[in-house]
Amino acid sequence: MKILVTGGAGFIGSHVADALVAAGHQVVVVDNLHTGHRENVPDAATFHQVDIRDREALARVFEQEQIQAISHQAALANVRASMEDPITYAEVNVIGSLHLLELAKAHGCHKFVFASTGGAVYGEGYSEDGSRLPFTEESWPHPKDNYGANKLSFEYHLDLYYQNFGQKYVALRYPNVYGPRQDSRGEAGVVAIFTAAMLRGEPTKITGDGKQTRDFTYVEDIARANLLALESDAVGIYNVGTGVPTDINTIHRILAQLTGYTLEPEYVPQPVGEVRATYLDSSKARRDLGWEPQVSLEEGLRRTVEWFRAQLAQG
Ligand code: NAD
């Protein structure tokens, strides 16, 4: 298939592009390079530097390339920034996404796969006695920020295009994704932030008591979920996480061992609104997509540290 990967110069999108190329698909990447890097795009892919807010430019890409399916990864994805600039966030994450959905419909695309988010869509996870955890696709969505509201809102658009026009879609609700190429200057990529700081011997900070838990999932597993979703006939919303909660202190400890870091982290106050616990039940993806995470946390962190070490050595 000829598949458009938006955000294919970014962290997750570039791994999706790699996985699709490896599976024998033709890949077209659209990215405005806001946070992405041209060198992340695989050589086998065609690249268009286009902003998804630019409807005419996107339409030209669809005409020129005869796109058959879409993996939509492009987004503004900073939770805090989404509270400061809700309009731009909606313009990119909702209107930009709608441009793509309209074009998918007009060109009879086989499938629209969307990078959604478990963390920001489900919101607060509650207690250890399991009142809301792990989240399933039936859990009540309760975004706490504009970014989460953008993602949830576009999920509704996808579903109504399916109901009205038969446009098939899969919304993949990602957990905390980590791995090579993640931006260590990002807001939420704690693995990338710790790894880069530790390899440079710089201090690290943990918010709150570090016992807040997340579902850390390796980026190649997420890329494979996109491949399976594109190739399958499944339609709907799918969690794609390990289902294993890991706290931030544990991530810090494993990364310290892998990098030989000996400094203690500094504990700083938790920002308002930070979720205490979140992890995903992905049995629906296992059943319908045949997806299961394959890379253990230790192995994924080891590969990530190797990549950051090589980057640092290159300067
Ligand atoms: P990223 O910033 O590395 O990738 C986003 C890409 O989109 C970048 O290459 C950026 O240049 C591009 N982009 C941004 N605005 C654009 C625009 N207007 N037009 C064209 N391209 C634009 O971030 P990522 O972590 O790889 O995120 C990829 C997707 O996964 C996003 O949709 C994000 O919301 C979602 N997601 C990520 C995580 C995570 O843990 N990283 C978790 C949940 C969901």
Tab-separated table of C-alpha atoms and ligand atoms in Angstrom:
chain	number	residue	atom	x	y	z
A	1	MET	CA	0.000	0.000	0.000
A	2	LYS	CA	1.003	3.608	-0.403
A	3	ILE	CA	0.757	5.031	3.091
A	4	LEU	CA	0.981	8.626	4.280
A	5	VAL	CA	2.725	9.014	7.644
A	6	THR	CA	2.141	12.465	9.065
A	7	GLY	CA	4.696	13.490	11.663
A	8	GLY	CA	7.061	10.953	10.095
A	9	ALA	CA	10.081	13.109	10.911
A	10	GLY	CA	9.227	12.920	14.617
A	11	PHE	CA	9.999	10.357	17.297
A	12	ILE	CA	7.150	7.839	16.912
A	13	GLY	CA	6.262	8.707	13.297
A	14	SER	CA	9.781	7.921	12.058
A	15	HIS	CA	9.632	4.470	13.681
A	16	VAL	CA	6.225	3.929	12.073
A	17	ALA	CA	7.729	4.900	8.702
A	18	ASP	CA	10.636	2.466	9.293
A	19	ALA	CA	8.230	-0.381	10.174
A	20	LEU	CA	6.064	0.262	7.102
A	21	VAL	CA	9.075	0.377	4.766
A	22	ALA	CA	10.393	-2.865	6.314
A	23	ALA	CA	6.993	-4.498	5.700
A	24	GLY	CA	7.206	-3.584	1.997
A	25	HIS	CA	4.862	-0.590	1.904
A	26	GLN	CA	5.494	2.636	0.012
A	27	VAL	CA	5.771	5.501	2.479
A	28	VAL	CA	5.089	9.207	2.031
A	29	VAL	CA	5.944	11.490	4.940
A	30	VAL	CA	4.346	14.846	5.661
A	31	ASP	CA	5.902	16.917	8.433
A	32	ASN	CA	6.459	20.642	9.006
A	33	LEU	CA	9.609	19.894	11.062
A	34	HIS	CA	8.239	21.771	14.085
A	35	THR	CA	9.789	19.198	16.440
A	36	GLY	CA	10.731	16.595	13.813
A	37	HIS	CA	14.057	16.204	12.020
A	38	ARG	CA	14.503	15.558	8.307
A	39	GLU	CA	17.210	12.942	9.001
A	40	ASN	CA	14.700	10.776	10.904
A	41	VAL	CA	12.757	10.119	7.678
A	42	PRO	CA	13.835	6.810	6.116
A	43	ASP	CA	15.637	7.115	2.761
A	44	ALA	CA	13.021	4.930	1.087
A	45	ALA	CA	10.227	7.373	1.944
A	46	THR	CA	9.155	10.434	-0.033
A	47	PHE	CA	9.190	13.597	2.075
A	48	HIS	CA	6.932	16.659	1.835
A	49	GLN	CA	7.545	19.564	4.195
A	50	VAL	CA	3.922	20.550	4.696
A	51	ASP	CA	1.933	21.886	7.633
A	52	ILE	CA	-1.271	19.896	8.188
A	53	ARG	CA	-3.093	23.202	8.733
A	54	ASP	CA	-2.440	23.958	5.031
A	55	ARG	CA	-5.365	22.240	3.368
A	56	GLU	CA	-4.358	23.077	-0.231
A	57	ALA	CA	-0.800	21.811	0.187
A	58	LEU	CA	-2.110	18.589	1.741
A	59	ALA	CA	-4.579	18.157	-1.116
A	60	ARG	CA	-1.676	18.442	-3.599
A	61	VAL	CA	0.201	15.671	-1.753
A	62	PHE	CA	-2.864	13.398	-1.980
A	63	GLU	CA	-3.291	14.107	-5.720
A	64	GLN	CA	0.377	13.643	-6.504
A	65	GLU	CA	0.975	10.547	-4.397
A	66	GLN	CA	-2.308	8.618	-4.703
A	67	ILE	CA	-2.405	7.912	-0.972
A	68	GLN	CA	-4.216	4.679	0.017
A	69	ALA	CA	-3.982	4.766	3.820
A	70	ILE	CA	-2.890	7.128	6.586
A	71	SER	CA	-0.980	6.824	9.825
A	72	HIS	CA	-1.568	10.202	11.442
A	73	GLN	CA	1.143	10.959	13.998
A	74	ALA	CA	1.619	14.723	13.518
A	75	ALA	CA	0.471	16.753	16.503
A	76	LEU	CA	1.343	19.370	19.035
A	77	ALA	CA	1.766	17.149	22.061
A	78	ASN	CA	2.835	19.246	25.017
A	79	VAL	CA	0.203	19.091	27.742
A	80	ARG	CA	1.281	22.284	29.500
A	81	ALA	CA	1.642	24.276	26.259
A	82	SER	CA	-1.865	23.160	25.296
A	83	MET	CA	-3.201	25.060	28.324
A	84	GLU	CA	-1.326	28.218	27.310
A	85	ASP	CA	-2.259	28.131	23.625
A	86	PRO	CA	-5.534	26.225	23.222
A	87	ILE	CA	-6.342	27.813	19.856
A	88	THR	CA	-3.152	26.742	18.075
A	89	TYR	CA	-3.512	23.297	19.651
A	90	ALA	CA	-7.030	22.923	18.276
A	91	GLU	CA	-5.940	24.277	14.881
A	92	VAL	CA	-3.248	21.604	14.509
A	93	ASN	CA	-4.719	18.670	16.456
A	94	VAL	CA	-8.375	19.028	15.456
A	95	ILE	CA	-8.639	21.168	12.285
A	96	GLY	CA	-5.397	19.822	10.771
A	97	SER	CA	-6.572	16.282	11.499
A	98	LEU	CA	-9.962	17.037	9.907
A	99	HIS	CA	-8.202	18.189	6.723
A	100	LEU	CA	-6.623	14.742	6.555
A	101	LEU	CA	-9.871	12.945	7.310
A	102	GLU	CA	-11.704	14.867	4.579
A	103	LEU	CA	-8.949	13.993	2.112
A	104	ALA	CA	-9.013	10.328	3.199
A	105	LYS	CA	-12.732	10.267	2.507
A	106	ALA	CA	-12.395	12.059	-0.845
A	107	HIS	CA	-9.662	9.665	-1.990
A	108	GLY	CA	-11.350	6.495	-0.697
A	109	CYS	CA	-8.491	5.630	1.658
A	110	HIS	CA	-8.624	2.101	3.011
A	111	LYS	CA	-7.749	3.036	6.582
A	112	PHE	CA	-7.092	6.040	8.842
A	113	VAL	CA	-4.916	5.191	11.836
A	114	PHE	CA	-4.695	7.903	14.471
A	115	ALA	CA	-2.127	8.408	17.238
A	116	SER	CA	-4.340	9.062	20.243
A	117	THR	CA	-3.323	9.012	23.880
A	118	GLY	CA	-4.344	6.917	26.859
A	119	GLY	CA	-2.726	9.188	29.449
A	120	ALA	CA	-4.409	12.449	28.446
A	121	VAL	CA	-7.752	10.952	27.331
A	122	TYR	CA	-8.443	8.869	30.460
A	123	GLY	CA	-6.998	11.403	32.900
A	124	GLU	CA	-6.673	10.469	36.559
A	125	GLY	CA	-6.223	6.784	37.373
A	126	TYR	CA	-7.172	6.733	41.072
A	127	SER	CA	-6.080	4.233	43.676
A	128	GLU	CA	-4.137	1.049	44.085
A	129	ASP	CA	-7.296	-0.906	44.900
A	130	GLY	CA	-8.127	-0.641	41.225
A	131	SER	CA	-11.178	1.613	41.070
A	132	ARG	CA	-10.302	2.775	37.539
A	133	LEU	CA	-7.142	0.840	36.699
A	134	PRO	CA	-6.026	-0.518	34.359
A	135	PHE	CA	-7.939	1.595	31.866
A	136	THR	CA	-9.921	-0.275	29.228
A	137	GLU	CA	-11.474	1.301	26.131
A	138	GLU	CA	-14.760	1.339	28.100
A	139	SER	CA	-13.279	3.487	30.879
A	140	TRP	CA	-14.845	6.898	31.040
A	141	PRO	CA	-12.670	9.442	29.171
A	142	HIS	CA	-11.924	12.437	31.344
A	143	PRO	CA	-9.264	14.733	29.825
A	144	LYS	CA	-7.692	17.291	32.143
A	145	ASP	CA	-6.044	19.395	29.437
A	146	ASN	CA	-6.684	20.807	25.964
A	147	TYR	CA	-4.331	18.310	24.347
A	148	GLY	CA	-6.376	15.372	25.713
A	149	ALA	CA	-9.608	17.102	24.705
A	150	ASN	CA	-8.208	17.595	21.148
A	151	LYS	CA	-7.359	13.895	20.858
A	152	LEU	CA	-10.710	12.733	22.235
A	153	SER	CA	-12.581	15.157	20.020
A	154	PHE	CA	-10.858	13.844	16.890
A	155	GLU	CA	-11.666	10.271	17.940
A	156	TYR	CA	-15.339	11.296	17.812
A	157	HIS	CA	-14.839	12.766	14.334
A	158	LEU	CA	-13.277	9.501	13.190
A	159	ASP	CA	-16.152	7.491	14.550
A	160	LEU	CA	-18.831	9.654	12.947
A	161	TYR	CA	-17.049	9.510	9.562
A	162	TYR	CA	-17.172	5.730	9.911
A	163	GLN	CA	-20.865	5.778	10.804
A	164	ASN	CA	-21.831	8.184	8.009
A	165	PHE	CA	-19.360	7.429	5.228
A	166	GLY	CA	-17.850	4.030	6.103
A	167	GLN	CA	-14.379	5.559	6.464
A	168	LYS	CA	-12.503	2.867	8.396
A	169	TYR	CA	-10.292	3.985	11.262
A	170	VAL	CA	-8.290	2.813	14.219
A	171	ALA	CA	-7.479	5.192	17.070
A	172	LEU	CA	-4.517	3.821	18.998
A	173	ARG	CA	-4.403	5.124	22.553
A	174	TYR	CA	-0.699	5.232	23.355
A	175	PRO	CA	0.735	5.050	26.863
A	176	ASN	CA	4.158	6.578	27.734
A	177	VAL	CA	6.203	5.720	24.672
A	178	TYR	CA	10.001	5.723	24.950
A	179	GLY	CA	12.983	4.773	22.810
A	180	PRO	CA	15.615	6.046	20.371
A	181	ARG	CA	15.013	9.492	18.777
A	182	GLN	CA	12.809	10.751	21.614
A	183	ASP	CA	13.511	14.405	22.304
A	184	SER	CA	15.243	14.811	25.671
A	185	ARG	CA	14.101	18.447	25.752
A	186	GLY	CA	10.480	17.313	25.592
A	187	GLU	CA	8.104	17.764	28.484
A	188	ALA	CA	6.978	14.240	29.252
A	189	GLY	CA	9.658	11.934	27.882
A	190	VAL	CA	11.070	11.084	31.274
A	191	VAL	CA	13.222	8.216	29.904
A	192	ALA	CA	14.852	10.516	27.338
A	193	ILE	CA	15.269	13.323	29.872
A	194	PHE	CA	16.888	11.080	32.519
A	195	THR	CA	19.076	9.229	29.999
A	196	ALA	CA	20.493	12.395	28.436
A	197	ALA	CA	21.152	13.980	31.846
A	198	MET	CA	22.728	10.830	33.296
A	199	LEU	CA	25.077	10.310	30.344
A	200	ARG	CA	26.248	13.920	30.723
A	201	GLY	CA	26.615	13.517	34.505
A	202	GLU	CA	24.025	16.261	35.088
A	203	PRO	CA	21.550	16.369	38.019
A	204	THR	CA	18.132	14.750	37.625
A	205	LYS	CA	14.801	15.809	39.111
A	206	ILE	CA	11.829	13.695	40.132
A	207	THR	CA	8.477	15.360	40.773
A	208	GLY	CA	6.594	14.410	43.945
A	209	ASP	CA	7.681	11.179	45.667
A	210	GLY	CA	8.473	9.369	42.394
A	211	LYS	CA	5.890	6.696	43.170
A	212	GLN	CA	3.560	7.859	40.397
A	213	THR	CA	3.158	5.052	37.859
A	214	ARG	CA	3.083	4.993	34.065
A	215	ASP	CA	2.813	2.330	31.374
A	216	PHE	CA	6.189	2.537	29.581
A	217	THR	CA	6.022	0.972	26.122
A	218	TYR	CA	8.881	0.675	23.641
A	219	VAL	CA	8.504	2.683	20.437
A	220	GLU	CA	9.015	-0.253	18.049
A	221	ASP	CA	6.059	-2.023	19.666
A	222	ILE	CA	3.970	1.094	19.021
A	223	ALA	CA	5.186	1.227	15.411
A	224	ARG	CA	4.127	-2.411	14.953
A	225	ALA	CA	0.671	-1.595	16.347
A	226	ASN	CA	0.350	0.998	13.568
A	227	LEU	CA	1.386	-1.534	10.923
A	228	LEU	CA	-1.121	-4.113	12.203
A	229	ALA	CA	-3.893	-1.527	12.427
A	230	LEU	CA	-3.233	-0.348	8.856
A	231	GLU	CA	-3.246	-3.869	7.464
A	232	SER	CA	-6.279	-5.142	9.404
A	233	ASP	CA	-9.991	-4.571	8.861
A	234	ALA	CA	-10.517	-3.740	12.538
A	235	VAL	CA	-12.274	-0.463	13.310
A	236	GLY	CA	-12.394	1.388	16.615
A	237	ILE	CA	-10.399	2.502	19.617
A	238	TYR	CA	-7.523	0.381	20.887
A	239	ASN	CA	-5.260	0.718	23.904
A	240	VAL	CA	-1.687	-0.267	23.122
A	241	GLY	CA	0.326	-0.540	26.333
A	242	THR	CA	2.162	-3.190	28.341
A	243	GLY	CA	-0.432	-3.116	31.130
A	244	VAL	CA	2.441	-2.959	33.625
A	245	PRO	CA	2.634	0.061	35.924
A	246	THR	CA	6.200	1.218	36.610
A	247	ASP	CA	7.015	4.077	38.939
A	248	ILE	CA	9.416	6.907	38.159
A	249	ASN	CA	11.845	5.884	40.938
A	250	THR	CA	12.203	2.477	39.259
A	251	ILE	CA	12.883	4.058	35.855
A	252	HIS	CA	15.511	6.263	37.486
A	253	ARG	CA	17.141	3.296	39.236
A	254	ILE	CA	17.342	1.087	36.104
A	255	LEU	CA	18.666	3.931	33.957
A	256	ALA	CA	21.245	4.824	36.638
A	257	GLN	CA	22.499	1.217	36.544
A	258	LEU	CA	22.643	1.200	32.731
A	259	THR	CA	24.484	4.515	32.518
A	260	GLY	CA	26.705	4.118	35.615
A	261	TYR	CA	25.113	7.205	37.188
A	262	THR	CA	25.692	7.601	40.919
A	263	LEU	CA	24.042	10.931	41.839
A	264	GLU	CA	20.778	10.904	43.802
A	265	PRO	CA	17.777	12.553	42.099
A	266	GLU	CA	16.449	15.828	43.490
A	267	TYR	CA	12.802	15.548	44.566
A	268	VAL	CA	10.810	18.641	43.539
A	269	PRO	CA	7.128	19.538	44.083
A	270	GLN	CA	4.666	17.825	41.798
A	271	PRO	CA	3.041	20.147	39.237
A	272	VAL	CA	-0.680	20.727	39.679
A	273	GLY	CA	-2.714	18.275	37.650
A	274	GLU	CA	-0.067	15.559	37.329
A	275	VAL	CA	-1.789	12.187	37.179
A	276	ARG	CA	-0.888	9.732	39.953
A	277	ALA	CA	-1.295	6.480	38.080
A	278	THR	CA	-2.122	5.350	34.579
A	279	TYR	CA	-1.709	2.079	32.718
A	280	LEU	CA	-3.602	0.367	29.946
A	281	ASP	CA	-5.389	-2.931	29.441
A	282	SER	CA	-4.653	-3.859	25.818
A	283	SER	CA	-6.510	-7.173	25.559
A	284	LYS	CA	-8.749	-5.757	22.813
A	285	ALA	CA	-5.685	-5.023	20.622
A	286	ARG	CA	-4.370	-8.513	21.366
A	287	ARG	CA	-7.677	-10.057	20.296
A	288	ASP	CA	-8.470	-7.952	17.189
A	289	LEU	CA	-5.061	-6.836	15.925
A	290	GLY	CA	-2.891	-9.693	17.184
A	291	TRP	CA	-0.743	-7.041	18.885
A	292	GLU	CA	1.362	-7.671	21.943
A	293	PRO	CA	4.337	-5.741	23.247
A	294	GLN	CA	7.522	-7.721	22.601
A	295	VAL	CA	10.263	-5.596	24.136
A	296	SER	CA	10.690	-5.805	27.920
A	297	LEU	CA	11.307	-2.641	29.911
A	298	GLU	CA	14.914	-3.623	30.702
A	299	GLU	CA	15.667	-4.397	27.047
A	300	GLY	CA	13.933	-1.244	25.786
A	301	LEU	CA	15.797	0.946	28.265
A	302	ARG	CA	19.092	-0.741	27.344
A	303	ARG	CA	18.507	-0.008	23.620
A	304	THR	CA	17.525	3.565	24.431
A	305	VAL	CA	20.670	4.187	26.487
A	306	GLU	CA	22.799	2.710	23.673
A	307	TRP	CA	21.223	5.076	21.175
A	308	PHE	CA	21.695	8.161	23.377
A	309	ARG	CA	25.292	7.124	24.091
A	310	ALA	CA	26.016	6.871	20.349
A	311	GLN	CA	24.410	10.282	19.776
A	312	LEU	CA	26.523	11.843	22.492
A	313	ALA	CA	29.684	10.279	21.059
A	314	GLN	CA	28.863	11.867	17.692
A	315	GLY	CA	28.542	15.235	19.416
B	1	NAD	P1	7.052	14.370	18.041
B	1	NAD	O1	6.941	15.805	18.425
B	1	NAD	O2	8.405	13.756	17.954
B	1	NAD	O3	6.296	14.097	16.676
B	1	NAD	C1	5.279	14.929	16.167
B	1	NAD	C2	5.659	15.281	14.744
B	1	NAD	O4	4.608	16.069	14.181
B	1	NAD	C3	6.937	16.107	14.638
B	1	NAD	O5	7.789	15.558	13.653
B	1	NAD	C4	6.437	17.495	14.233
B	1	NAD	O6	7.391	18.216	13.475
B	1	NAD	C5	5.180	17.154	13.474
B	1	NAD	N1	4.207	18.239	13.448
B	1	NAD	C6	3.791	19.007	14.490
B	1	NAD	N2	2.907	19.920	14.075
B	1	NAD	C7	2.753	19.721	12.740
B	1	NAD	C8	1.978	20.380	11.736
B	1	NAD	N3	1.182	21.433	12.020
B	1	NAD	N4	2.056	19.940	10.459
B	1	NAD	C9	2.892	18.893	10.141
B	1	NAD	N5	3.648	18.252	11.054
B	1	NAD	C10	3.579	18.670	12.338
B	1	NAD	O7	6.160	13.581	19.114
B	1	NAD	P2	5.879	12.017	19.285
B	1	NAD	O8	6.114	11.713	20.711
B	1	NAD	O9	6.576	11.235	18.257
B	1	NAD	O10	4.315	11.974	19.034
B	1	NAD	C11	3.731	11.381	17.876
B	1	NAD	C12	2.240	11.241	18.099
B	1	NAD	O11	2.004	10.346	19.195
B	1	NAD	C13	1.533	12.534	18.451
B	1	NAD	O12	0.276	12.554	17.801
B	1	NAD	C14	1.331	12.442	19.958
B	1	NAD	O13	0.214	13.174	20.380
B	1	NAD	C15	1.129	10.959	20.123
B	1	NAD	N6	1.448	10.444	21.476
B	1	NAD	C16	2.743	10.384	21.900
B	1	NAD	C17	3.014	9.838	23.156
B	1	NAD	C18	4.438	9.692	23.667
B	1	NAD	O14	4.626	9.093	24.736
B	1	NAD	N7	5.455	10.171	22.969
B	1	NAD	C19	1.978	9.404	23.981
B	1	NAD	C20	0.673	9.505	23.525
B	1	NAD	C21	0.415	10.000	22.258
